[in-house]
Coordinates of N, CA and C in Angstrom, one line a residue:
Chain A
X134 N -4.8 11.2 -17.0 CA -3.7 10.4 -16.6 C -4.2 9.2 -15.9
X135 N -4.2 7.4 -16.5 CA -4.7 6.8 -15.9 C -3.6 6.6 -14.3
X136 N -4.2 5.8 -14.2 CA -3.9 5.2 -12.6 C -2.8 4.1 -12.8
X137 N -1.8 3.8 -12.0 CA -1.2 1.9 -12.0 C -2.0 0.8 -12.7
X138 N -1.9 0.8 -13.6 CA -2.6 -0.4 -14.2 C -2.5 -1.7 -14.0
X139 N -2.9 -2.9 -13.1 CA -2.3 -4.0 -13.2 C -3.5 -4.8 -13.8
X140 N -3.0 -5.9 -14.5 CA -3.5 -7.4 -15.0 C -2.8 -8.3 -15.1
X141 N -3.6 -9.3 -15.6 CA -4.8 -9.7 -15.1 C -6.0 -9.2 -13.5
X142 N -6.9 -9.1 -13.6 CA -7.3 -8.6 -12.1 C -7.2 -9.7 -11.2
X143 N -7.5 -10.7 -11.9 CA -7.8 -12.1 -11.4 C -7.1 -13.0 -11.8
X144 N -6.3 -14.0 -11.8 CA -5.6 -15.3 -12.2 C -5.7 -16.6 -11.3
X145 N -6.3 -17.8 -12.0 CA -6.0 -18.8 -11.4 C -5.2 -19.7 -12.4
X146 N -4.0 -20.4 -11.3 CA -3.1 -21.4 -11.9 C -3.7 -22.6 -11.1
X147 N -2.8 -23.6 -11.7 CA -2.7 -25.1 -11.4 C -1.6 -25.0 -10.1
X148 N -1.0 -25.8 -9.2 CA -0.2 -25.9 -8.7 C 1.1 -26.4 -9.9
X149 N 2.4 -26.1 -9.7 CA 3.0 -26.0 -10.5 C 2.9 -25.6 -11.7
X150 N 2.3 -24.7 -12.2 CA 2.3 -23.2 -13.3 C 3.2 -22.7 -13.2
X151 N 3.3 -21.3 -13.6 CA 4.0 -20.3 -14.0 C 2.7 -18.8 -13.5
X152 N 2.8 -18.1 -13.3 CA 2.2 -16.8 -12.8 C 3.1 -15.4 -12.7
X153 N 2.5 -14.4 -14.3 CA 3.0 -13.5 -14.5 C 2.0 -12.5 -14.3
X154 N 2.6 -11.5 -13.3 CA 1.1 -10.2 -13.0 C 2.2 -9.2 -13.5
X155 N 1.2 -8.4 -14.5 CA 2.0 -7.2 -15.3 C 1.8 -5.9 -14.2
X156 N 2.5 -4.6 -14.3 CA 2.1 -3.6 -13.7 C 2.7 -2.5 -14.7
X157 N 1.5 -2.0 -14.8 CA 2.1 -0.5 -15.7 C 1.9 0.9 -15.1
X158 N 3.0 1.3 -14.3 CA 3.0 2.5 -13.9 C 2.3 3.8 -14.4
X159 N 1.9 4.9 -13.8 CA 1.8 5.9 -13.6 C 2.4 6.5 -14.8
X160 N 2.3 7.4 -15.7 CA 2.9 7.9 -17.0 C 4.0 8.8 -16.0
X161 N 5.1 8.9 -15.9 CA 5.9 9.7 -15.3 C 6.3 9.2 -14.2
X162 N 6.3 7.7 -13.7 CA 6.5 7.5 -12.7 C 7.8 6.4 -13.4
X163 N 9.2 6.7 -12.5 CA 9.9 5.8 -12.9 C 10.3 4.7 -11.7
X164 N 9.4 4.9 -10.4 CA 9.4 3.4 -9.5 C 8.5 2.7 -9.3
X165 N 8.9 1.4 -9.4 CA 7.8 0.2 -9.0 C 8.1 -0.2 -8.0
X166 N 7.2 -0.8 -7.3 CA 6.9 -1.3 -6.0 C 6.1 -2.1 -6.5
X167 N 6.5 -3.6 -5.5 CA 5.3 -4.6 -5.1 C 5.5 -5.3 -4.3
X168 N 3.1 -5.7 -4.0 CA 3.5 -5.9 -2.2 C 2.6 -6.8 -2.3
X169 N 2.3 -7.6 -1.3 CA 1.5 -9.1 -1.5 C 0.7 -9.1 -0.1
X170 N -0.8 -9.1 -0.6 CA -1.5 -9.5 0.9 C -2.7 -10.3 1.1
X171 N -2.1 -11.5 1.6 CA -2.7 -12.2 2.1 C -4.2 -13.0 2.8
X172 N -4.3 -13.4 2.9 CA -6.3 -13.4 3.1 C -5.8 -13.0 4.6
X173 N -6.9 -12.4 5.0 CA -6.8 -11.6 6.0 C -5.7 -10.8 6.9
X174 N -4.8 -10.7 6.1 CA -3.3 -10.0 6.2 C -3.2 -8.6 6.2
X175 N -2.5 -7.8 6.3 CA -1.8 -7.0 5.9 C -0.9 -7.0 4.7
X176 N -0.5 -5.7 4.1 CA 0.5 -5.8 2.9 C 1.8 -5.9 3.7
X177 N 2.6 -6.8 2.5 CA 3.5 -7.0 3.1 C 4.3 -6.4 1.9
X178 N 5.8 -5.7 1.8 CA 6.5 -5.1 0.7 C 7.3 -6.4 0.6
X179 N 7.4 -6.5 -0.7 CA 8.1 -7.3 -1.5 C 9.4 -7.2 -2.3
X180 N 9.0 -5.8 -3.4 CA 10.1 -5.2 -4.2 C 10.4 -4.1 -4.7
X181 N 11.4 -3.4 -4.9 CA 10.9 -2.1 -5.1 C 12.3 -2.0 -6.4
X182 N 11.7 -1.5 -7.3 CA 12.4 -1.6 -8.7 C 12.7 -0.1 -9.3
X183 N 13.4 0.2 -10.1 CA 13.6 1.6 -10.9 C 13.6 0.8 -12.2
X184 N 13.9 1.4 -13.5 CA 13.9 1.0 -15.3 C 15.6 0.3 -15.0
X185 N 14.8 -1.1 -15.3 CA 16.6 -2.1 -15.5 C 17.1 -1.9 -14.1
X186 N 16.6 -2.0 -12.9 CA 17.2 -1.8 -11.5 C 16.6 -2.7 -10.7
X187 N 17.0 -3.7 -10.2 CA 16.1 -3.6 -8.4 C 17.3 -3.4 -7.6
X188 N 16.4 -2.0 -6.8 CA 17.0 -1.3 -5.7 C 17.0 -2.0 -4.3
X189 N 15.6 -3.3 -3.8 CA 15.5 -3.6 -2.4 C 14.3 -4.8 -2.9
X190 N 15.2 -6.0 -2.9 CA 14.1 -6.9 -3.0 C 14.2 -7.7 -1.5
X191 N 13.9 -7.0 -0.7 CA 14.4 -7.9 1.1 C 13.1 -8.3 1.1
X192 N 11.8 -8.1 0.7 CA 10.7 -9.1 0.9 C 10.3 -9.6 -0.5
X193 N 11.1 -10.2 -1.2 CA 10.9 -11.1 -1.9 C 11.4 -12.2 -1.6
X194 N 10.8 -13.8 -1.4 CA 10.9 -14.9 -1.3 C 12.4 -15.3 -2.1
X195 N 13.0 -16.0 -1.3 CA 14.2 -16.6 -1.8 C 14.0 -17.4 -3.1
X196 N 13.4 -18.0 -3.4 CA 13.3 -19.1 -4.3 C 11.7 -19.0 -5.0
X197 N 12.0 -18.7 -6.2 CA 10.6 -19.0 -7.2 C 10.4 -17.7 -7.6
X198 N 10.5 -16.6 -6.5 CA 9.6 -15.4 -7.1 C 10.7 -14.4 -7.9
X199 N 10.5 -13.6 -8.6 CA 11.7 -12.6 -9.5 C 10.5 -11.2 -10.4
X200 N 11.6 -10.6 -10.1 CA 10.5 -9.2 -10.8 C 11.4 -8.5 -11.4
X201 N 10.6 -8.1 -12.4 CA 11.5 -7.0 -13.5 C 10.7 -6.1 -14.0
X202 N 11.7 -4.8 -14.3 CA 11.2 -3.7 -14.8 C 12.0 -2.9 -16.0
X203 N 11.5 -3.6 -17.1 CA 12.5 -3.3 -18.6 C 12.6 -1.9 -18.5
X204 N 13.3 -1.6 -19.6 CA 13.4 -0.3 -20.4 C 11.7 0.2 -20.7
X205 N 11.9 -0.7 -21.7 CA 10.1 -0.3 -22.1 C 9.1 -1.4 -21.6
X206 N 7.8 -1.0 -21.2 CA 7.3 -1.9 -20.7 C 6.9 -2.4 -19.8
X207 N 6.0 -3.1 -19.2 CA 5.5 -3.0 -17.9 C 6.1 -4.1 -17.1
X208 N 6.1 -3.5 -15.5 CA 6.7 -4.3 -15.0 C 6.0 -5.8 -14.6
X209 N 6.8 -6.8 -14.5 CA 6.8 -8.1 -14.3 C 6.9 -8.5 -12.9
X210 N 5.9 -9.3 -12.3 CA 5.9 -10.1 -11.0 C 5.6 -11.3 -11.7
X211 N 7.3 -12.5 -11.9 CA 6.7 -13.9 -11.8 C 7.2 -15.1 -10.9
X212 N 6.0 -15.5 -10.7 CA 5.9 -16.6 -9.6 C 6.0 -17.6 -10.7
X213 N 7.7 -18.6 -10.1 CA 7.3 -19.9 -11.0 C 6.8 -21.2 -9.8
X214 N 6.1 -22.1 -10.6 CA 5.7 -23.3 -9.7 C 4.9 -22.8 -8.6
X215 N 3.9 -22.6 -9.2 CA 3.3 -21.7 -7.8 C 2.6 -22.8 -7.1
X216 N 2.6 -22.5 -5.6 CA 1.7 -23.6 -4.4 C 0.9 -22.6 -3.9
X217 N -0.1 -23.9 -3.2 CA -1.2 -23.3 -3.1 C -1.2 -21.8 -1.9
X218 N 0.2 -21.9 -1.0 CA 0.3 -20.9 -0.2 C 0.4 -19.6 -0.9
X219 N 0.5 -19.8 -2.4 CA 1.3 -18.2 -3.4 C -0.6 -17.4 -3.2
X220 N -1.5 -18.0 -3.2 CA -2.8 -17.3 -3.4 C -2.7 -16.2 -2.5
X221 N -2.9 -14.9 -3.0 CA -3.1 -14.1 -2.4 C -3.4 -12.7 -3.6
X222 N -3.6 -11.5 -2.9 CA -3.6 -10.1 -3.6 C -2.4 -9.7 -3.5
X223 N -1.9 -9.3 -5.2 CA -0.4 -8.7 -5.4 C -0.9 -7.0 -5.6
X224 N -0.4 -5.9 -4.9 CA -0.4 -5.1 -5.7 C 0.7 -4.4 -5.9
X225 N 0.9 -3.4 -7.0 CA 2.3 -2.7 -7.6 C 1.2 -1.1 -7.0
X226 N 2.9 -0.4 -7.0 CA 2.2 1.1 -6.7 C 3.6 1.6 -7.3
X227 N 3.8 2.5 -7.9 CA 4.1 3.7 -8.9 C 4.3 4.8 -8.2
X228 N 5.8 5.6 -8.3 CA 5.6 7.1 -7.6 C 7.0 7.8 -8.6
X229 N 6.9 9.4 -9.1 CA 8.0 9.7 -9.2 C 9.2 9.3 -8.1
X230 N 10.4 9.8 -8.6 CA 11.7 9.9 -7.4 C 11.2 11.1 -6.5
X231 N 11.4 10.2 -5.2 CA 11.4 10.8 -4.6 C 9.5 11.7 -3.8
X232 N 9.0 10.9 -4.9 CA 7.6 11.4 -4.4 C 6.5 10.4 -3.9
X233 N 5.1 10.8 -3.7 CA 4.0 9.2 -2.7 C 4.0 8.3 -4.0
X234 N 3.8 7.1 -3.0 CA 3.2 6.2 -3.7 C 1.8 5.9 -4.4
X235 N 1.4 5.5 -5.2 CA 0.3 5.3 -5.9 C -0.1 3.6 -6.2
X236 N -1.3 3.4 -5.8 CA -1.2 1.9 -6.1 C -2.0 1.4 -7.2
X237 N -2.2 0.4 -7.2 CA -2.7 -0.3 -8.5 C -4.3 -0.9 -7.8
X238 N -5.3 -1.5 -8.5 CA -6.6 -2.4 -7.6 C -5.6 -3.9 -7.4
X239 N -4.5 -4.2 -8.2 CA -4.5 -5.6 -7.3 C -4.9 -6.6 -8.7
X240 N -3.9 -7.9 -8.5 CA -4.2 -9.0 -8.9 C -4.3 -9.9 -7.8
X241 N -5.2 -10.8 -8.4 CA -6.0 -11.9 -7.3 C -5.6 -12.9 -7.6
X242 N -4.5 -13.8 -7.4 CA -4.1 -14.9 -7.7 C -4.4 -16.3 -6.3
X243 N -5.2 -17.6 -7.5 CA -5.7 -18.0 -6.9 C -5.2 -19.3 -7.3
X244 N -4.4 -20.6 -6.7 CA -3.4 -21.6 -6.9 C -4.7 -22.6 -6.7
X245 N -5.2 -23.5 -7.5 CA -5.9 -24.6 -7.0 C -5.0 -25.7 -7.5
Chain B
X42 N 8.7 -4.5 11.6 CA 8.0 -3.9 12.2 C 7.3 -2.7 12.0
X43 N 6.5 -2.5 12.1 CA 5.6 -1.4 11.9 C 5.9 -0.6 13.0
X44 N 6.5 1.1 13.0 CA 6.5 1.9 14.1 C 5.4 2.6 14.5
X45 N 4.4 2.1 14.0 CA 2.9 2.5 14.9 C 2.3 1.7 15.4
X46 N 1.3 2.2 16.1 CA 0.5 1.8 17.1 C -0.8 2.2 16.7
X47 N -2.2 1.4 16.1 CA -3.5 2.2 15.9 C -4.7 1.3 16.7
X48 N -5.7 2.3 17.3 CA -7.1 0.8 17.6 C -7.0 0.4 16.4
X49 N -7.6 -1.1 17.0 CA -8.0 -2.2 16.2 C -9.5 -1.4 15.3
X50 N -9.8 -0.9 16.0 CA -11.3 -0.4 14.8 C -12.1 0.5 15.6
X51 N -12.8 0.9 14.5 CA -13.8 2.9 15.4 C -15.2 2.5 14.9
X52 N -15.8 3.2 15.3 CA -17.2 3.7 14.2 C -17.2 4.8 13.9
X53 N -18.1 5.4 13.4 CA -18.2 6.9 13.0 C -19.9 6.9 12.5
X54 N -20.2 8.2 13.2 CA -21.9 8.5 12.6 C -21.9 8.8 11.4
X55 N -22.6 9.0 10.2 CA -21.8 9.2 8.9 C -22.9 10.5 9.3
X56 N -21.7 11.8 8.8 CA -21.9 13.3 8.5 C -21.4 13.9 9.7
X57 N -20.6 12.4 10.6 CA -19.9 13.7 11.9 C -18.8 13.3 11.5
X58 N -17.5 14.0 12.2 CA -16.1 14.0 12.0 C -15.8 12.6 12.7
X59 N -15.2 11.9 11.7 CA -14.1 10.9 12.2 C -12.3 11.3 12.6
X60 N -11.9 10.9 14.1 CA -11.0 11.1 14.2 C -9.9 9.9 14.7
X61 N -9.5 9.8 13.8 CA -7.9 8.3 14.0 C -7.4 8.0 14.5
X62 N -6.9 8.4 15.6 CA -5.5 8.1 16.7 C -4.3 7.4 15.6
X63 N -3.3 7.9 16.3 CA -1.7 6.9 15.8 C -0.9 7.4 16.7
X64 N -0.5 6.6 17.2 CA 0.8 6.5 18.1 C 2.0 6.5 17.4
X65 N 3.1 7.1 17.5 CA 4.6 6.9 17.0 C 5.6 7.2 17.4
X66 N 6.0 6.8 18.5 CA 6.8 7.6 19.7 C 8.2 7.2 19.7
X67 N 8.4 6.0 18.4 CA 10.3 6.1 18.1 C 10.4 6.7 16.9
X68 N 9.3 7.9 16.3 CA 9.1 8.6 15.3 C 11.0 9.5 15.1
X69 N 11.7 9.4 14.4 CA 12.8 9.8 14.0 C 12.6 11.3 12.9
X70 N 13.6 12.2 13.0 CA 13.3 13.6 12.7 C 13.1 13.6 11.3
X71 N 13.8 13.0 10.5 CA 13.4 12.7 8.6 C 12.4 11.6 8.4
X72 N 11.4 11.3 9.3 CA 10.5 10.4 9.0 C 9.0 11.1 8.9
X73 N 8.2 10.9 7.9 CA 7.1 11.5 7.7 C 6.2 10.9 8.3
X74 N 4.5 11.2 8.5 CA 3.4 9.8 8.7 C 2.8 10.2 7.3
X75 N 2.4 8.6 7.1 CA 1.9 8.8 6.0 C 0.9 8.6 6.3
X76 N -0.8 8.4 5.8 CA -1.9 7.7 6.0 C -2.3 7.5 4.2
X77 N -2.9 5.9 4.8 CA -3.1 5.8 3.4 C -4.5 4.7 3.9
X78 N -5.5 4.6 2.8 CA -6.5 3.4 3.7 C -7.1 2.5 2.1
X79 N -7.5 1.4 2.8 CA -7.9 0.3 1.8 C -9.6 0.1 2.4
X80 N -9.9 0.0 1.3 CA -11.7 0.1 1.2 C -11.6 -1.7 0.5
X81 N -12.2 -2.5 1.3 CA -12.8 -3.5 1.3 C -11.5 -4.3 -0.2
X82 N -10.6 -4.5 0.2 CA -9.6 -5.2 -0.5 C -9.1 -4.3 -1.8
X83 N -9.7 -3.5 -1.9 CA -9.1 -2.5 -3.0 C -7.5 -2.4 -3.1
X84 N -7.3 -1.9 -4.0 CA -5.7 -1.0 -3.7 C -5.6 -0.2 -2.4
X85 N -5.0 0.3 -1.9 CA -4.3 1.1 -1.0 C -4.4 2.5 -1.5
X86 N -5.0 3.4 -0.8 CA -5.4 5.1 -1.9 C -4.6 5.8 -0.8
X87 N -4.0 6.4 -1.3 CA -3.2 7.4 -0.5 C -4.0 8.5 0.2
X88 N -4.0 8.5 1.1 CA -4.6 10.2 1.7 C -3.8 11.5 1.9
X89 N -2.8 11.3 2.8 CA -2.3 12.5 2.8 C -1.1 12.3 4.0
X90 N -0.1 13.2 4.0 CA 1.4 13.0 4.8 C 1.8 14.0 5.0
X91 N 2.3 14.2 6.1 CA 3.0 15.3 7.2 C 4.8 15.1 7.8
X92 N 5.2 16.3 8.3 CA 6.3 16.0 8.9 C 6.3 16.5 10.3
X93 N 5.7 17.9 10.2 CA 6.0 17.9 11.7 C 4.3 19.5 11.7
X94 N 4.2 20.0 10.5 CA 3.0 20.8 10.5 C 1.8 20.0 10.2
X95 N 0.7 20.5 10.3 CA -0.4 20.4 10.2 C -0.8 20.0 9.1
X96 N -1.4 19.5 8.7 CA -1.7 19.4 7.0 C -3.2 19.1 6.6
X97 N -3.7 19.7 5.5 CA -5.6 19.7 5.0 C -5.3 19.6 3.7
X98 N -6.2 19.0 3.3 CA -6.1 18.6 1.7 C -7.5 18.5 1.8
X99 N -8.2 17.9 0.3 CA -9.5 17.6 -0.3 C -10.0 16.7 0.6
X100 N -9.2 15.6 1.0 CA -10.1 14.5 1.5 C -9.7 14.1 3.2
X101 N -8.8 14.8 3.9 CA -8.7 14.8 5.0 C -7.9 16.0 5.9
X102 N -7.8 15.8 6.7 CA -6.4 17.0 7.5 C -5.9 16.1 8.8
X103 N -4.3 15.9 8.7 CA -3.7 15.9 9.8 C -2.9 16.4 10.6
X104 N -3.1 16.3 11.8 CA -2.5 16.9 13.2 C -1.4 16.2 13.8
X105 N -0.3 16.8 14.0 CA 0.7 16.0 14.2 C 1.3 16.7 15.8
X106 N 0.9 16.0 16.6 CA 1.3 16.6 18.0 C 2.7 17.4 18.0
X107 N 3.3 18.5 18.7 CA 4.7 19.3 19.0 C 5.7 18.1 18.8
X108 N 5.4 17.1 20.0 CA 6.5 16.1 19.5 C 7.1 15.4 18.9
X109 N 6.1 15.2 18.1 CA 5.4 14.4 17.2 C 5.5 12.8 17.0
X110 N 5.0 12.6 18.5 CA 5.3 11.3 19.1 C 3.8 10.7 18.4
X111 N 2.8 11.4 18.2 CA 1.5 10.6 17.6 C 1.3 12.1 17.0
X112 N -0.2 11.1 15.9 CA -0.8 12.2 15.3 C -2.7 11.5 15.4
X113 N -3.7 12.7 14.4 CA -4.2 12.3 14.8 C -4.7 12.7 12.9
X114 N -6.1 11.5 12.2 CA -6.1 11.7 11.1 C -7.7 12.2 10.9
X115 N -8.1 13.2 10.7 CA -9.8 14.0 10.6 C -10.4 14.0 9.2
X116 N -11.4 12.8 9.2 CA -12.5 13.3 7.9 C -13.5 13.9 8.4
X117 N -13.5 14.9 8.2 CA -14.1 16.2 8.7 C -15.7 15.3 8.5
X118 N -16.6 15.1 7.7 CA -18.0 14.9 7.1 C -18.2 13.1 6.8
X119 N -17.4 12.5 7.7 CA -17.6 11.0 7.6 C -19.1 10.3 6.4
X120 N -18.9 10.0 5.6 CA -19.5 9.3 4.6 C -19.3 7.4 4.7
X121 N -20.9 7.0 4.4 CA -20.4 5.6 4.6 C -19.4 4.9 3.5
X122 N -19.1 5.9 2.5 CA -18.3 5.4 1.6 C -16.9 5.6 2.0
X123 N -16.2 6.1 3.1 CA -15.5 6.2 4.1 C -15.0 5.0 4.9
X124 N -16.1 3.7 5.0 CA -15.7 2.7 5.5 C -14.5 2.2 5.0
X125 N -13.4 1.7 5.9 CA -12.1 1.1 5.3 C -11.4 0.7 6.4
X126 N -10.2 0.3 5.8 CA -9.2 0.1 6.7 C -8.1 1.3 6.6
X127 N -7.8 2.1 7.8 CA -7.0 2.9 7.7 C -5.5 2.8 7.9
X128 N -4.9 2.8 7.3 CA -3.3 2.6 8.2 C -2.4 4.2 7.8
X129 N -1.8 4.0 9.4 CA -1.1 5.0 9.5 C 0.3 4.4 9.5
X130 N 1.4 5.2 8.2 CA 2.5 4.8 8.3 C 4.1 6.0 8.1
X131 N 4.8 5.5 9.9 CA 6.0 6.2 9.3 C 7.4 5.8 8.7
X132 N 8.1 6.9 8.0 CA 8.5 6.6 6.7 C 9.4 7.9 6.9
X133 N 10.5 7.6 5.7 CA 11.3 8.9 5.4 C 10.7 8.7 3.7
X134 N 10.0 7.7 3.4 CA 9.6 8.6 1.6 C 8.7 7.0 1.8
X135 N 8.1 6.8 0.7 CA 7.3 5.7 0.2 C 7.7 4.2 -0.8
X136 N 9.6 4.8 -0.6 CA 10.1 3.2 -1.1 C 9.3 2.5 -0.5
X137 N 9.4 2.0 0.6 CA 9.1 0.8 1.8 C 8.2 1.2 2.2
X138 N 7.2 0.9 2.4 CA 5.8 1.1 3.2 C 5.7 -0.3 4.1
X139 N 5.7 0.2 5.4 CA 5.6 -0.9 6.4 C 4.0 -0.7 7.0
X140 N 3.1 -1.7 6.5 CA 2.0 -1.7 6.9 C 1.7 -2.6 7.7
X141 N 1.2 -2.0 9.1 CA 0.5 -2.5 9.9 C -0.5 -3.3 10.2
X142 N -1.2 -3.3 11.0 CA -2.8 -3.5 11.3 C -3.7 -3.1 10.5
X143 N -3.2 -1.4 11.2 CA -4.5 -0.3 11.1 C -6.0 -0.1 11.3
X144 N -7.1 0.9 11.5 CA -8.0 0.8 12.1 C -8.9 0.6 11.2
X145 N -9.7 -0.2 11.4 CA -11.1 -0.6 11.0 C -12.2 0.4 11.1
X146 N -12.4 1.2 10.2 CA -13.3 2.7 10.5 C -14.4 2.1 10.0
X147 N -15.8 1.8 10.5 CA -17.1 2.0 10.3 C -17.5 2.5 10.5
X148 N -18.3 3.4 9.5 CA -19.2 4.7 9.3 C -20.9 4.0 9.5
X149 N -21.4 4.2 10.3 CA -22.9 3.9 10.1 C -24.0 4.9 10.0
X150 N -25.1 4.8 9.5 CA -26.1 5.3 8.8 C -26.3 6.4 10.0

């Protein structure tokens, strides 16, 4: 049973890009979570999604950022127009209902 | 806000027992701790979670005081592959994980 899959590991955009980090759950796991941390930060929670749901997006950024989790398919974190403040490590973590979280290694997005 | 409290950072001899501190003292009755720790920017690896008993698994055991106002988190055989950042976090499940600080564990030779 692999692990949360995310990719790219690594991404660097332009200032005003677009930035899509995929996350593929846990085979049996039907929640996403994602959390963003910072250079020398802590994680900070961002979103927390079920199939065609978000349940609690209170740390997601008002403006630019949006995440989705299809039917089929892995989940979507995208940053549009990204500045140079968006660089940081995103990670998604995966858990049945109701059970722990599981995380992913992280994409590393890097705005020059 | 984060409802813990952890040192900023430990050492550990590597092959003696590392022990954690966490304070949680507006800990609420359907709130679990969780402990979960990140190794040099990695993902976040779960270790192991408690509600009010004792708990041992493969890779650690926690002690969760009577009141369970703190707990306390034991790698019995500290390895320098053990170095991380620890965070202790409470919770009634793992929707939301409110991460803290947490402790800076250095294992030395």
């Amino acid at each position: 049973n692999a692990g949360v899959m995310q990719n790219p590991r690594h991404l660097v955009r332009r200032r005003g890009q677009e930035a899509r980090l995929r996350c593929s759950p846990m085979k049996g796991h039907s929640h996403v979570y994602w959390y963003r941390q910072l250079p020398e930060e802590g994680l900070k929670f961002m979103v927390y999604l079920q199939k065609e749901n978000i349940i609690d997006e209170s740390g997601m950024p008002k403006e630019r950022f949006s995440a989705e989790f299809p039917k089929e398919g892995p989940s979507i974190l995208r940053i549009q127009q990204v500045v140079r403040g968006d660089s940081a490590a995103y990670f998604c973590a995966s858990s049945p209902p109701g059970s722990k979280a599981f995380f992913g290694q992280g994409t590393r997005l890097t705005v020059v | 806000d984060a409802k813990t409290t952890q040192p900023t950072s430990m050492d550990c001899a590597e092959g003696r027992a590392a022990n954690l501190p966490c304070n949680h003292s507006t800990i609420s009755g359907n709130e679990y701790v969780y402990w979960y720790r990140q190794i040099h920017s990695q993902g976040p690896q779960y270790i192991i979670h408690g509600l009010k008993n004792n708990e041992t698994n493969e890779m650690a055991s926690l002690i969760i005081t009577e009141d369970r106002k703190s707990s306390t988190l034991i790698l019995p055989h500290a390895t320098l592959r053990d170095t991380a950042v620890y965070y202790c976090i409470v919770s009634e499940n793992t929707d939301k994980l409110i991460f803290g600080t947490g402790t800076r564990l250095q294992v030395f030779p």
